[in-house]
Tab-separated table of C-alpha atoms and ligand atoms in Angstrom:
chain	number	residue	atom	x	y	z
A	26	UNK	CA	151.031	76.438	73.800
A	27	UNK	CA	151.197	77.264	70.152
A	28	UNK	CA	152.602	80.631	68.798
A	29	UNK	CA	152.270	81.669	65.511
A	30	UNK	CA	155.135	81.992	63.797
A	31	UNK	CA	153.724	83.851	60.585
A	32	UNK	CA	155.793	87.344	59.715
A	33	UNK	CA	152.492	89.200	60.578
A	34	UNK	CA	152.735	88.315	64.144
A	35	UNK	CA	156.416	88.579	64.516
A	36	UNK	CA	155.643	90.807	67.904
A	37	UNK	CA	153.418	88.196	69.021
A	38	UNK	CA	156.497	86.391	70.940
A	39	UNK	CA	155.815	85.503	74.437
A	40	UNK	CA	155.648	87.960	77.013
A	41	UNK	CA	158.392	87.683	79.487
A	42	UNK	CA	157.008	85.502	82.368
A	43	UNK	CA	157.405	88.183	85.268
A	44	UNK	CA	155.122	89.935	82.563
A	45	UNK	CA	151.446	89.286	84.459
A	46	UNK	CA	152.651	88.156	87.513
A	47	UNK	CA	151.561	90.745	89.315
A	48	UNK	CA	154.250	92.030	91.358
A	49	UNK	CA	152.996	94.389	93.500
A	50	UNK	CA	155.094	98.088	93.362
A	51	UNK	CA	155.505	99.661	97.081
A	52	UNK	CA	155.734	103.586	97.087
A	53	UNK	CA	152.686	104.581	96.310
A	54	UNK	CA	148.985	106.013	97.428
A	55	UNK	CA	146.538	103.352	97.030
A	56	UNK	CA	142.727	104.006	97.750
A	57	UNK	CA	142.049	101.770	101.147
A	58	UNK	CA	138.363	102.371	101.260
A	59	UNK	CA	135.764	105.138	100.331
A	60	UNK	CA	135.209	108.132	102.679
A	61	UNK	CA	131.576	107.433	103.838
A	62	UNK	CA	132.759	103.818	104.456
A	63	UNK	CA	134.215	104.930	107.727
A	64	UNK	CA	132.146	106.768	110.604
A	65	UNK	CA	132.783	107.348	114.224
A	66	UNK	CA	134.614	105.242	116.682
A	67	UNK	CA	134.393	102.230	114.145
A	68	UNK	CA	137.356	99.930	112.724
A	69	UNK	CA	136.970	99.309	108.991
A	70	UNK	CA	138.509	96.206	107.986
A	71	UNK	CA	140.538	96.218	104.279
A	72	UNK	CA	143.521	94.631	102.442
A	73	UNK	CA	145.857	96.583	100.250
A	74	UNK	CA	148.761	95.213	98.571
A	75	UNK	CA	148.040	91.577	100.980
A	76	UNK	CA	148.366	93.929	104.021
A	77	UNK	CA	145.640	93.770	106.245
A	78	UNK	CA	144.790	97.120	107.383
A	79	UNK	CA	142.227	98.702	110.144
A	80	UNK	CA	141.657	101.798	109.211
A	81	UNK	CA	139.271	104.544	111.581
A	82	UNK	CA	139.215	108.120	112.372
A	83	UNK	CA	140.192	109.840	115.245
A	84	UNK	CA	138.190	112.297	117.654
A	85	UNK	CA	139.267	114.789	115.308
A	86	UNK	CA	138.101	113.017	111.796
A	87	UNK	CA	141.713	112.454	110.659
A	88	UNK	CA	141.495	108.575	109.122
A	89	UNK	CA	144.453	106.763	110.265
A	90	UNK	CA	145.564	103.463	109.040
A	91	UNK	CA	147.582	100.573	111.020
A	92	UNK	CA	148.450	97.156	110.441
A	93	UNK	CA	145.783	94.813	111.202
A	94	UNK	CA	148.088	92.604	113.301
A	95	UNK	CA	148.765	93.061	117.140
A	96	UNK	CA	152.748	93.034	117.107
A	97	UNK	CA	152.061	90.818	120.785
A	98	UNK	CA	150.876	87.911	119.261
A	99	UNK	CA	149.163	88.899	115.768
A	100	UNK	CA	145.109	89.614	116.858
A	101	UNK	CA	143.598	91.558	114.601
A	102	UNK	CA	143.715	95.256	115.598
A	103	UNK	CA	139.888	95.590	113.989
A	104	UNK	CA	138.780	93.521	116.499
A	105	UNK	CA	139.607	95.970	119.174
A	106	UNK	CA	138.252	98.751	121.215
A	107	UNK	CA	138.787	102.752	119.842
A	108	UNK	CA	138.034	105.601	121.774
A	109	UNK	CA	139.177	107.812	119.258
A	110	UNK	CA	143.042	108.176	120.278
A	111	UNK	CA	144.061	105.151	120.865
A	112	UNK	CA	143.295	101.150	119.677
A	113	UNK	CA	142.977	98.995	122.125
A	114	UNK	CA	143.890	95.436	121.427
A	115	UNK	CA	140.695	92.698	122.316
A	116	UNK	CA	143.591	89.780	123.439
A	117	UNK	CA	145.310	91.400	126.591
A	118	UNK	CA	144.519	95.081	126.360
A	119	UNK	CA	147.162	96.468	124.297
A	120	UNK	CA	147.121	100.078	123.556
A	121	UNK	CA	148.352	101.941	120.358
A	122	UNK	CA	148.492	105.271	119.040
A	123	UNK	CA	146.059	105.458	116.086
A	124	UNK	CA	148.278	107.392	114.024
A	125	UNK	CA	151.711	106.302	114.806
A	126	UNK	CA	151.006	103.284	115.845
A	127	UNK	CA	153.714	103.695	118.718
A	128	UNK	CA	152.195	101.185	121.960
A	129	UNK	CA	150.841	103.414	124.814
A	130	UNK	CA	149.985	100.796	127.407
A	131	UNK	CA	150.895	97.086	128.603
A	132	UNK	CA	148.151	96.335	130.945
A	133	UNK	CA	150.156	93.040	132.269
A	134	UNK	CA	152.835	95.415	133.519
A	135	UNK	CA	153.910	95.604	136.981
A	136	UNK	CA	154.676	98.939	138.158
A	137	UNK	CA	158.752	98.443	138.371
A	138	UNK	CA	158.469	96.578	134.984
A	139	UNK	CA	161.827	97.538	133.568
A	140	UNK	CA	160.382	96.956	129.909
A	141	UNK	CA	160.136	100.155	127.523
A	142	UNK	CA	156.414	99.942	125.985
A	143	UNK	CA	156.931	102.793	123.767
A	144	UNK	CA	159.847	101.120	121.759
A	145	UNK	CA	157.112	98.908	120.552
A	146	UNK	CA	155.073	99.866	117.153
A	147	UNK	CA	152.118	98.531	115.706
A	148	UNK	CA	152.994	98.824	111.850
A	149	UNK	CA	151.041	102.146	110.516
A	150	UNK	CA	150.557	103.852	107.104
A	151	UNK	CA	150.203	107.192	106.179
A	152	UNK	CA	146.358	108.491	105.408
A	153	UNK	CA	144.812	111.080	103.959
A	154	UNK	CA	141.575	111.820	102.478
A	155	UNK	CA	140.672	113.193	98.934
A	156	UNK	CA	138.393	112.278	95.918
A	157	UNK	CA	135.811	110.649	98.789
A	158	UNK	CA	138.801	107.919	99.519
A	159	UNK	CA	140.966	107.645	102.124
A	160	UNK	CA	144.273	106.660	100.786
A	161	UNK	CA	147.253	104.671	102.372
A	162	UNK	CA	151.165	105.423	101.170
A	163	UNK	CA	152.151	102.043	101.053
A	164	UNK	CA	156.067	102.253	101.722
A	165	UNK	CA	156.393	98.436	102.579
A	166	UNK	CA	154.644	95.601	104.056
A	167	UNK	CA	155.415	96.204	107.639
A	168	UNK	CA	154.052	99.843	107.680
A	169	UNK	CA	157.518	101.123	108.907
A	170	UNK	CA	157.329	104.832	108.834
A	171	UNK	CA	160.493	106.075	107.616
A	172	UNK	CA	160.029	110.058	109.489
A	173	UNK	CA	162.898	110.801	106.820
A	174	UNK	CA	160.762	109.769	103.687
A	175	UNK	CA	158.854	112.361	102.299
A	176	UNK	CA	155.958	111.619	100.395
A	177	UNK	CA	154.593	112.608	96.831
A	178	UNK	CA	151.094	114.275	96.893
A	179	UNK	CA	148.269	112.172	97.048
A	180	UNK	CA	146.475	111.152	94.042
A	181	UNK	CA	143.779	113.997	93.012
A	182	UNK	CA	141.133	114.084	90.082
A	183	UNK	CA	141.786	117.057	87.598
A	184	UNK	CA	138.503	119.613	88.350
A	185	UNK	CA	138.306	122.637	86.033
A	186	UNK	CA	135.467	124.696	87.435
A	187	UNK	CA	134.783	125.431	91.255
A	188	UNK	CA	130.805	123.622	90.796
A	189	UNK	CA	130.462	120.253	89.675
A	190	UNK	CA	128.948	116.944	90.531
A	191	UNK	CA	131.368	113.430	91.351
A	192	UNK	CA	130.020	109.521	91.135
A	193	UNK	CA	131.880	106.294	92.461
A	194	UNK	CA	132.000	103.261	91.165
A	195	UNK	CA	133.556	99.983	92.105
A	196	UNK	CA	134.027	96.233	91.251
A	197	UNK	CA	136.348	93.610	92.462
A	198	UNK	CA	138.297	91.748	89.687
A	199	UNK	CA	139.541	88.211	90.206
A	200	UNK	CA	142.588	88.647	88.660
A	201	UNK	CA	146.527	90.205	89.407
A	202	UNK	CA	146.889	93.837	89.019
A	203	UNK	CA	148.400	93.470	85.370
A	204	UNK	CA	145.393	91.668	84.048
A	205	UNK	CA	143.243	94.481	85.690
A	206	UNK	CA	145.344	97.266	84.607
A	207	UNK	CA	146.246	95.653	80.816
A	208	UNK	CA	142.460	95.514	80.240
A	209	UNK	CA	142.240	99.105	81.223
A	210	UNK	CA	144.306	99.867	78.548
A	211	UNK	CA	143.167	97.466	75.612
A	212	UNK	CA	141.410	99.124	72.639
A	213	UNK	CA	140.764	96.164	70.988
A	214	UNK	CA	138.448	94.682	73.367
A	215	UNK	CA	135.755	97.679	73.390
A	216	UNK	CA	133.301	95.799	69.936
A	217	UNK	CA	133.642	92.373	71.817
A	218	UNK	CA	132.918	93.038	75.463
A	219	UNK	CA	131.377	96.338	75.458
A	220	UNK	CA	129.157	95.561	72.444
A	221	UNK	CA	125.777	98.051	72.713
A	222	UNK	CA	124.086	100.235	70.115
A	223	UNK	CA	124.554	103.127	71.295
A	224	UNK	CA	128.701	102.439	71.817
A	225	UNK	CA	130.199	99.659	69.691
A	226	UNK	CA	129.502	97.032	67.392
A	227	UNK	CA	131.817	94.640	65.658
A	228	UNK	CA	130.440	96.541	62.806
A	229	UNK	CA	131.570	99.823	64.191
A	230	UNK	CA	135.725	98.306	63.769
A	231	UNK	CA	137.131	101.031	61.837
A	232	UNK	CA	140.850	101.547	61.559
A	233	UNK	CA	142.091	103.719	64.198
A	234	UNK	CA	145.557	106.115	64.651
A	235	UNK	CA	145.966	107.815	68.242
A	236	UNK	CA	149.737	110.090	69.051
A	237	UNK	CA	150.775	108.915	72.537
A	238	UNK	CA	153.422	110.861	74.381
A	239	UNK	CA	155.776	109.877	77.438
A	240	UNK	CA	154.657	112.044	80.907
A	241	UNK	CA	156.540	111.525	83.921
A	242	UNK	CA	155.637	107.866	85.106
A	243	UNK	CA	153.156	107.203	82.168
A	244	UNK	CA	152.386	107.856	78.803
A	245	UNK	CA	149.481	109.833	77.426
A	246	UNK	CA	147.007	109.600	74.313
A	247	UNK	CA	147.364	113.130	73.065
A	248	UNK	CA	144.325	115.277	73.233
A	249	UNK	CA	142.315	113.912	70.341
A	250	UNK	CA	138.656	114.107	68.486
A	251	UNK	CA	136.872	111.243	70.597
A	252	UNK	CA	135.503	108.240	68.707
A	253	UNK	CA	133.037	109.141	66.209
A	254	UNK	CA	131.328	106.083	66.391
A	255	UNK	CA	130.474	106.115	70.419
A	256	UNK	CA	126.820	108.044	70.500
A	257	UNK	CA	127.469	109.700	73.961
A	258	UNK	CA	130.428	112.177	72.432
A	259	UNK	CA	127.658	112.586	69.206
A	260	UNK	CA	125.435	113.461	72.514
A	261	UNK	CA	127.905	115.833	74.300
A	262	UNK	CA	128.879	117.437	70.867
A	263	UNK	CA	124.894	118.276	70.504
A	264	UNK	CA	124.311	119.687	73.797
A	265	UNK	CA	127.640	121.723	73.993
A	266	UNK	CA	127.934	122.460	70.227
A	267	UNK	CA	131.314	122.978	70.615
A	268	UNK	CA	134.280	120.193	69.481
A	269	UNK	CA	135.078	117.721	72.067
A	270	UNK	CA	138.467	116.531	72.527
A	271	UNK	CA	139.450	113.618	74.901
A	272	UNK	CA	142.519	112.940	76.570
A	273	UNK	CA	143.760	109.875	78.148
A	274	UNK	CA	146.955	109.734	80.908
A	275	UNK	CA	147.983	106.351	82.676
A	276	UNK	CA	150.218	106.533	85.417
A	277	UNK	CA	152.359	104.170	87.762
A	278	UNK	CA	151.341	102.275	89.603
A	279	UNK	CA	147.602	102.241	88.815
A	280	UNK	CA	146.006	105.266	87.264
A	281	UNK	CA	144.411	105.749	84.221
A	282	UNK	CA	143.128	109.770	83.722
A	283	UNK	CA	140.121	110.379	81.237
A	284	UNK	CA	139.147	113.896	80.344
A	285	UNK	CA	136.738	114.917	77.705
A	286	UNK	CA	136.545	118.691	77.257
A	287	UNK	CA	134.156	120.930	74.984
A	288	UNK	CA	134.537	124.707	75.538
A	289	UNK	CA	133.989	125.386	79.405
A	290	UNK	CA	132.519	121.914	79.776
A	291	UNK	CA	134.198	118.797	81.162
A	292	UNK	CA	134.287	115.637	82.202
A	293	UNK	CA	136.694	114.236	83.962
A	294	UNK	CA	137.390	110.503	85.741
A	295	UNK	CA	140.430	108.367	86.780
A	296	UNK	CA	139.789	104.383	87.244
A	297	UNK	CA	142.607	102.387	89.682
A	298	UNK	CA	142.827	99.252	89.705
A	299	UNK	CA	144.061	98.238	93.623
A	300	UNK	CA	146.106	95.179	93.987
A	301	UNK	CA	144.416	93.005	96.982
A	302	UNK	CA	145.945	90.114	96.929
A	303	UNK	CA	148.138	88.478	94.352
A	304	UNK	CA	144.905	87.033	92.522
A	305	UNK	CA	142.164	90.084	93.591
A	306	UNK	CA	142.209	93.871	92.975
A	307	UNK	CA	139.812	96.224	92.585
A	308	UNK	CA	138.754	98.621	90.664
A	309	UNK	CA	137.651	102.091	92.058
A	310	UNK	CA	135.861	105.096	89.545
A	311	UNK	CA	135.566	108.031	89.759
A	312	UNK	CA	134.206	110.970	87.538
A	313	UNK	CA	133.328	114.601	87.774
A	314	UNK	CA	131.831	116.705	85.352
A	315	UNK	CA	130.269	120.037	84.972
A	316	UNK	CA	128.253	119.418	81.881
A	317	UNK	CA	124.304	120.182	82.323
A	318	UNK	CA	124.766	119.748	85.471
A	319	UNK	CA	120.544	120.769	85.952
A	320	UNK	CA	119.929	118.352	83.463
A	321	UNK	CA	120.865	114.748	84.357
A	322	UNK	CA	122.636	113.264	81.058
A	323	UNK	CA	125.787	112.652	82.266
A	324	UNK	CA	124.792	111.321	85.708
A	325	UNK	CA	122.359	108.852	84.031
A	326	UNK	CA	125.359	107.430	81.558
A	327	UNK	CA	127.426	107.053	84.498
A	328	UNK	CA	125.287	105.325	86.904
A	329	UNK	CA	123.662	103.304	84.272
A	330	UNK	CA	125.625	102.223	81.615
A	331	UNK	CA	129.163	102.965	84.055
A	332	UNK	CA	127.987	99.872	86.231
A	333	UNK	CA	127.448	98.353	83.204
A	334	UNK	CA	130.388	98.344	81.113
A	335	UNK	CA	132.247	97.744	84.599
A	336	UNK	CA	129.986	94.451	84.982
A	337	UNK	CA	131.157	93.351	81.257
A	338	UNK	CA	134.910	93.787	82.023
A	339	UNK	CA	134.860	92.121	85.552
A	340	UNK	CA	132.633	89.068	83.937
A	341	UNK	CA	135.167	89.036	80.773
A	342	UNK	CA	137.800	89.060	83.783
A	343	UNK	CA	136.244	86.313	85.806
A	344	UNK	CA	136.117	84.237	82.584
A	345	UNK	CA	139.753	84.395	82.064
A	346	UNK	CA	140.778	83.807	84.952
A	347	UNK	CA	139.526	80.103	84.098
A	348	UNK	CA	142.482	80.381	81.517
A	349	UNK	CA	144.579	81.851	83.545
A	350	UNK	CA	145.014	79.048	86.411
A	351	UNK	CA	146.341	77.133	83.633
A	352	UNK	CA	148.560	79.503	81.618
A	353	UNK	CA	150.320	82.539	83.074
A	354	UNK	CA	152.174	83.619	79.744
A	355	UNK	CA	150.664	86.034	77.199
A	356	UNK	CA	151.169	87.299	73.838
A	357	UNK	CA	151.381	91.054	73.420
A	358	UNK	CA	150.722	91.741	69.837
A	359	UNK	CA	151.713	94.984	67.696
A	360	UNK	CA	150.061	98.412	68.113
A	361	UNK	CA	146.722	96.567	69.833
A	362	UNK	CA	148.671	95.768	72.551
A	363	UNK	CA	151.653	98.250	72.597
A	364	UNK	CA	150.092	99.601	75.989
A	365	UNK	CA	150.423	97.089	77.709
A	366	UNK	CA	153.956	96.294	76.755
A	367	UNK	CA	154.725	100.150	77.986
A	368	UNK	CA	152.999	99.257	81.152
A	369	UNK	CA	155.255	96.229	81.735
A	370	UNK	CA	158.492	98.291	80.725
A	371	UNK	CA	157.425	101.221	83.166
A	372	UNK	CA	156.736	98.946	86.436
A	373	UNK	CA	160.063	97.159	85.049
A	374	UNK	CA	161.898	100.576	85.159
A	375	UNK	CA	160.270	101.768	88.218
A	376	UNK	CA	161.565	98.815	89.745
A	377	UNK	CA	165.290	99.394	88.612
A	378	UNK	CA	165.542	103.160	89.195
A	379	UNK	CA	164.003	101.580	92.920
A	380	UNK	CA	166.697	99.649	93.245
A	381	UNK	CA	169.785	101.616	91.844
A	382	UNK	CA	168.556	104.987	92.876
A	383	UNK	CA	168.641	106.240	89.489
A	384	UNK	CA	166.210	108.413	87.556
A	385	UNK	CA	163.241	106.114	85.927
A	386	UNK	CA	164.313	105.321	81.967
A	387	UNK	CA	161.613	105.778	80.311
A	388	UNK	CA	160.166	103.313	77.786
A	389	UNK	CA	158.791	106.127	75.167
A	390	UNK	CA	161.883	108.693	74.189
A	391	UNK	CA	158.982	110.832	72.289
A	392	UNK	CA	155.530	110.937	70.468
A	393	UNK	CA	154.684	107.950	69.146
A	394	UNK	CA	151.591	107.042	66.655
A	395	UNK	CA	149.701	103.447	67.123
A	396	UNK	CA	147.418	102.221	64.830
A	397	UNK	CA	144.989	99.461	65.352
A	398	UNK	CA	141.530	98.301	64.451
A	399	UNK	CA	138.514	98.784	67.349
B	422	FES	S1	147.667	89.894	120.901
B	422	FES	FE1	147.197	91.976	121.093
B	422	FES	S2	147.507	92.387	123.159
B	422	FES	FE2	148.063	90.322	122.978
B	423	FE2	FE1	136.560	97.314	79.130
């Protein structure tokens, strides 16, 4: 591989090779599957974090989430029977508490059977619902419930008016959760990939300066004019006459927050990018917005161009993941690229304060401006 070694690109060394490999962080909500994706007595099959999960609701609507693996002899729960309490194994009848996951019934038991069914536990996650996902806290692989543990909230997208209207979007992305999430984060891709008249042009590349600021597990881009060369803020500014200013949050493990707001208007959307497997994730959108909300502006550039600029990164992604079976290291280079480097030190720290019980060190001790060209 060749580095260059010019002055310019001093902070071009070589990421450190656990940088991009895609270690996976446990602790976390992770969307398992969208809302409407899930109806009745049926068993949804889905992987999270290489866990294979079946998740369902009960008679009652709650989703529940267990561990797609029979702890008998490792059949697939989804194959089963549900009759809204309990999953029934399809191998030799097995019966488990949807929530707990805590076995109900041995059907090859004999009536003085001396063995205790209810010590055994099918592993199970906790679920909840919000957004239009249902979520799984993934604690470990096993789906060990400590009762002890208690959780942080789950994820929720900023509102900030009682009426407005929501989209979803999704794509899968053939690559580890840091190449997902590092794209999320790189200006300097925007006049390559996401080339368009109406958005950018390498002709649009004009110097830029943005103030970022630590928040608890992330760092933001402080509330800011947005991009005067992207025509849907010239758009918004037009029909809301008022200044828009756009803010931009990412948080561990896999959040990024966008919110554009001009006077009681707003728009606001979070993209995560879901580790799969250790070469899959995918990437789940979501946006609500109260702007013109009789007049269908906003819904049209999400469900037109959204799909759209989603398509160019997840082709840009597939592409490099050609390069990628070949070369796992990467060069992170000055401000461009200073995002990603935070990421990296944040899921590094995360994993420390994990491990020694300490408070997370944080990679930004204050503001900080980056400059860059895009
Ligand atoms: S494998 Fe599930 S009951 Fe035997
Ligand atoms: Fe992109």
């Amino acid at each position: 591989m060749y580095y260059d070694s010019r002055p310019l690109m001093n902070e071009g060394t070589p990421a450190k090779p656990a940088e991009g490999s895609g270690e996976m962080l446990w602790g976390f909500w992770y969307p398992a599957v969208r809302s409407d994706r899930v109806h009745g007595r049926q068993l949804q099959r889905t992987t999270l974090l290489e866990v294979p999960l079946v998740v369902g609701r009960d008679a009652a609507e709650k989703p529940f989430a267990l561990r797609d693996i029979c702890p008998h002899r490792a059949f697939p729960l989804s194959y089963g029977q549900f009759d809204g309490a309990l999953v029934e194994c399809a191998y030799h009848g097995w019966q488990f508490d949807a929530h707990t996951g805590q076995c109900r019934h041995i059907p090859s038991l004999t009536a003085d059977s001396k063995l205790k069914c209810e010590r055994i536990y099918a592993g199970s996650f906790p679920c909840e619902e919000r957004d239009g996902y249902i979520w799984a806290f993934m604690a470990n692989a096993e789906g060990r419930v400590e009762p002890s543990d208690a959780l942080p909230p789950v994820p929720e997208l900023p509102t900030f008016s009682p009426r407005y209207r929501i989209a979803h979007l999704a794509a899968d992305l053939p690559c580890s959760v840091d190449h997902g999430i590092i794209g999320l984060m790189d200006p300097a891709h925007g006049p390559f990939v996401h080339q368009a008249w109406w958005w950018r042009s390498r002709r649009s590349i004009r110097d830029k300066a943005k103030q970022f600021e630590p928040i608890p597990n992330g760092f933001r881009m402080s509330p800011h004019p947005p991009s005067a060369n992207s025509a849907p803020y010239k758009i918004l500014k037009l029909i809301t006459g008022e200044p828009a200013t756009t803010t931009i949050d990412f948080v561990l493990p896999n959040q990024r927050f966008e919110q554009v707001r001009a006077g009681r208007y707003w728009l606001s959307s979070r993209t995560t990018v879901t580790p799969i497997r250790g070469d899959l994730c995918r990437l789940d959108f979501v946006a609500a917005w109260n702007i013109l909300p009789w007049f269908p502006i906003v819904s049209l550039i999400i469900h037109v161009l959204g799909p759209r600029f989603i398509r160019q990164d997840s082709e840009v992604i597939e592409k490099q993941s050609l390069g990628l079976a070949h070369e796992k290291r990467m060069m992170l280079v000055d401000d461009a690229d200073r995002q990603a480097r935070w990421y990296f030190e944040l899921k590094a720290s995360y994993l420390e304060s994990q491990h020694t019980g300490q408070p997370l060190r944080h990679p930004l001790a204050g503001p900080v401006t980056l400059r860059w060209r895009s």
